[in-house]
Amino acid sequence: MKRIFYLILYLIIGVSCSSDDKFTENSNIQPPNFIIGTWISSSSDPAFDGTIKYTFTPNNLTEEGVFEKNNGEPFKVDYKALFSSDEFTVEEEIKDNSYKLSISYKSGEISFFEDTNFNIPITRTFVLVSENMLSAPYPISNLALIKQ
């Protein structure tokens, strides 16, 4: 009987001491179902065609090729990895055909990466044009994205 009591006590203590990992459990970024997938830029301009990629998962957004490092390499931004701490405020607005993500730094505006013009606060708005096409932000103008 003592063994059963100690076994139950051990299990209760073990379960209650398990850790919570904010990074893997963060649910601040939750794109809508209609946008889940990989979207690549489509343009008649070779500088943009196929060079910009947004990948939406149920709990994250990655952005690649929107900004370049000083060496000309595309810069990949993993929103969940970068903005999952308590230092940032994440706001989302989801409508029938659009998704808006706004991220701000709680202590004002900062330049987030030294070798790009990526500043906080940042807002990205994606508008569903058709089942396989999005209109998306780009620093100079909107860009068409095709679902892959």
Short mmCIF file of C-alpha atoms in Angstrom, two decimals:
data_model
loop_
_atom_site.label_atom_id
_atom_site.label_comp_id
_atom_site.label_asym_id
_atom_site.label_seq_id
_atom_site.Cartn_x
_atom_site.Cartn_y
_atom_site.Cartn_z
CA MET A 1 0.00 0.00 0.00
CA LYS A 2 2.89 2.34 0.81
CA ARG A 3 4.35 1.76 -2.63
CA ILE A 4 1.13 2.75 -4.36
CA PHE A 5 0.92 5.91 -2.24
CA TYR A 6 4.51 6.88 -3.11
CA LEU A 7 3.95 6.08 -6.78
CA ILE A 8 0.87 8.32 -6.92
CA LEU A 9 2.70 11.07 -5.00
CA TYR A 10 5.67 10.82 -7.40
CA LEU A 11 3.37 11.09 -10.44
CA ILE A 12 1.52 14.10 -9.03
CA ILE A 13 4.78 15.93 -8.25
CA GLY A 14 6.28 15.02 -11.63
CA VAL A 15 3.30 16.31 -13.58
CA SER A 16 2.96 19.49 -11.54
CA CYS A 17 6.63 20.38 -12.04
CA SER A 18 6.58 20.20 -15.82
CA SER A 19 7.73 23.41 -17.51
CA ASP A 20 5.81 25.72 -19.82
CA ASP A 21 7.75 26.78 -22.90
CA LYS A 22 6.36 30.14 -24.08
CA PHE A 23 8.10 29.89 -27.44
CA THR A 24 6.52 26.63 -28.52
CA GLU A 25 3.20 27.37 -26.86
CA ASN A 26 2.90 30.98 -28.10
CA SER A 27 -0.35 31.44 -29.96
CA ASN A 28 -0.24 35.17 -30.63
CA ILE A 29 0.17 34.72 -34.38
CA GLN A 30 -2.75 32.74 -35.80
CA PRO A 31 -3.35 33.39 -39.51
CA PRO A 32 -6.78 32.43 -40.87
CA ASN A 33 -7.28 29.17 -42.77
CA PHE A 34 -7.71 30.84 -46.16
CA ILE A 35 -4.13 32.12 -46.07
CA ILE A 36 -2.34 28.98 -44.75
CA GLY A 37 0.37 27.87 -47.18
CA THR A 38 3.29 29.29 -49.13
CA TRP A 39 2.81 32.34 -51.34
CA ILE A 40 5.46 33.54 -53.83
CA SER A 41 5.68 36.88 -55.61
CA SER A 42 4.42 37.12 -59.16
CA SER A 43 5.55 40.08 -61.21
CA SER A 44 6.65 41.03 -64.69
CA ASP A 45 9.66 42.67 -63.00
CA PRO A 46 12.46 40.06 -62.66
CA ALA A 47 13.67 41.78 -59.49
CA PHE A 48 10.42 40.73 -57.74
CA ASP A 49 9.17 37.68 -59.65
CA GLY A 50 9.63 34.60 -57.46
CA THR A 51 11.99 36.38 -55.08
CA ILE A 52 9.59 37.16 -52.21
CA LYS A 53 7.98 34.40 -50.20
CA TYR A 54 5.47 34.38 -47.35
CA THR A 55 4.75 31.11 -45.55
CA PHE A 56 1.74 30.96 -43.23
CA THR A 57 1.23 28.12 -40.77
CA PRO A 58 -1.55 27.87 -38.17
CA ASN A 59 0.67 29.64 -35.61
CA ASN A 60 3.35 31.54 -37.52
CA LEU A 61 4.37 33.66 -40.48
CA THR A 62 7.76 33.69 -42.17
CA GLU A 63 8.73 36.36 -44.65
CA GLU A 64 11.66 35.92 -47.02
CA GLY A 65 13.20 38.25 -49.58
CA VAL A 66 11.32 41.41 -48.60
CA PHE A 67 14.47 42.84 -47.07
CA GLU A 68 18.07 42.26 -48.08
CA LYS A 69 21.16 42.12 -45.94
CA ASN A 70 24.02 44.45 -46.83
CA ASN A 71 25.63 41.60 -48.78
CA GLY A 72 22.52 41.31 -51.02
CA GLU A 73 21.33 38.01 -49.54
CA PRO A 74 17.59 37.73 -48.84
CA PHE A 75 16.63 38.16 -45.23
CA LYS A 76 14.23 35.65 -43.65
CA VAL A 77 12.01 36.86 -40.81
CA ASP A 78 10.42 34.21 -38.59
CA TYR A 79 7.73 36.20 -36.80
CA LYS A 80 7.03 33.70 -34.02
CA ALA A 81 10.70 33.26 -33.15
CA LEU A 82 11.37 37.01 -33.10
CA PHE A 83 8.22 38.37 -31.54
CA SER A 84 7.11 35.77 -29.01
CA SER A 85 8.50 37.58 -25.96
CA ASP A 86 6.61 39.89 -23.64
CA GLU A 87 8.47 42.88 -25.14
CA PHE A 88 6.13 42.91 -28.15
CA THR A 89 2.43 43.43 -28.70
CA VAL A 90 0.91 41.35 -31.48
CA GLU A 91 -2.48 42.36 -32.89
CA GLU A 92 -4.36 40.58 -35.64
CA GLU A 93 -7.42 41.62 -37.61
CA ILE A 94 -9.11 38.88 -39.61
CA LYS A 95 -11.92 39.57 -42.06
CA ASP A 96 -13.56 37.39 -44.71
CA ASN A 97 -10.90 38.19 -47.30
CA SER A 98 -8.06 39.89 -45.43
CA TYR A 99 -5.52 39.34 -42.68
CA LYS A 100 -3.73 42.17 -40.92
CA LEU A 101 -0.84 41.58 -38.52
CA SER A 102 0.56 44.44 -36.45
CA ILE A 103 3.55 44.09 -34.16
CA SER A 104 4.81 46.83 -31.92
CA TYR A 105 7.55 47.13 -29.36
CA LYS A 106 6.12 47.97 -25.94
CA SER A 107 8.78 50.62 -25.29
CA GLY A 108 8.41 52.59 -28.54
CA GLU A 109 9.93 52.26 -31.98
CA ILE A 110 13.20 50.43 -32.59
CA SER A 111 15.28 49.37 -35.55
CA PHE A 112 15.21 45.60 -35.20
CA PHE A 113 18.01 44.53 -37.53
CA GLU A 114 21.11 46.65 -38.04
CA ASP A 115 21.71 45.56 -41.64
CA THR A 116 18.16 46.19 -42.95
CA ASN A 117 15.50 48.86 -42.79
CA PHE A 118 13.23 46.56 -40.76
CA ASN A 119 11.68 48.73 -38.05
CA ILE A 120 9.19 48.09 -35.30
CA PRO A 121 6.27 48.79 -35.32
CA ILE A 122 5.45 46.79 -38.42
CA THR A 123 2.12 46.07 -40.09
CA ARG A 124 1.42 43.56 -42.82
CA THR A 125 -1.96 43.36 -44.57
CA PHE A 126 -2.78 40.52 -46.94
CA VAL A 127 -5.91 40.65 -49.10
CA LEU A 128 -7.31 37.55 -50.76
CA VAL A 129 -7.88 38.38 -54.43
CA SER A 130 -8.78 34.83 -55.47
CA GLU A 131 -8.30 31.34 -54.08
CA ASN A 132 -4.72 31.30 -55.39
CA MET A 133 -3.75 34.98 -55.31
CA LEU A 134 -3.03 37.53 -52.57
CA SER A 135 -2.28 41.21 -52.66
CA ALA A 136 0.47 41.82 -50.14
CA PRO A 137 2.60 44.62 -48.73
CA TYR A 138 5.96 45.57 -50.08
CA PRO A 139 7.92 48.60 -48.89
CA ILE A 140 7.27 50.51 -52.13
CA SER A 141 3.89 49.15 -53.32
CA ASN A 142 1.56 46.15 -53.14
CA LEU A 143 2.68 42.90 -54.64
CA ALA A 144 0.78 39.94 -56.12
CA LEU A 145 1.48 36.61 -54.45
CA ILE A 146 0.59 33.24 -56.01
CA LYS A 147 -0.13 30.21 -53.82
CA GLN A 148 2.35 27.36 -54.28
#
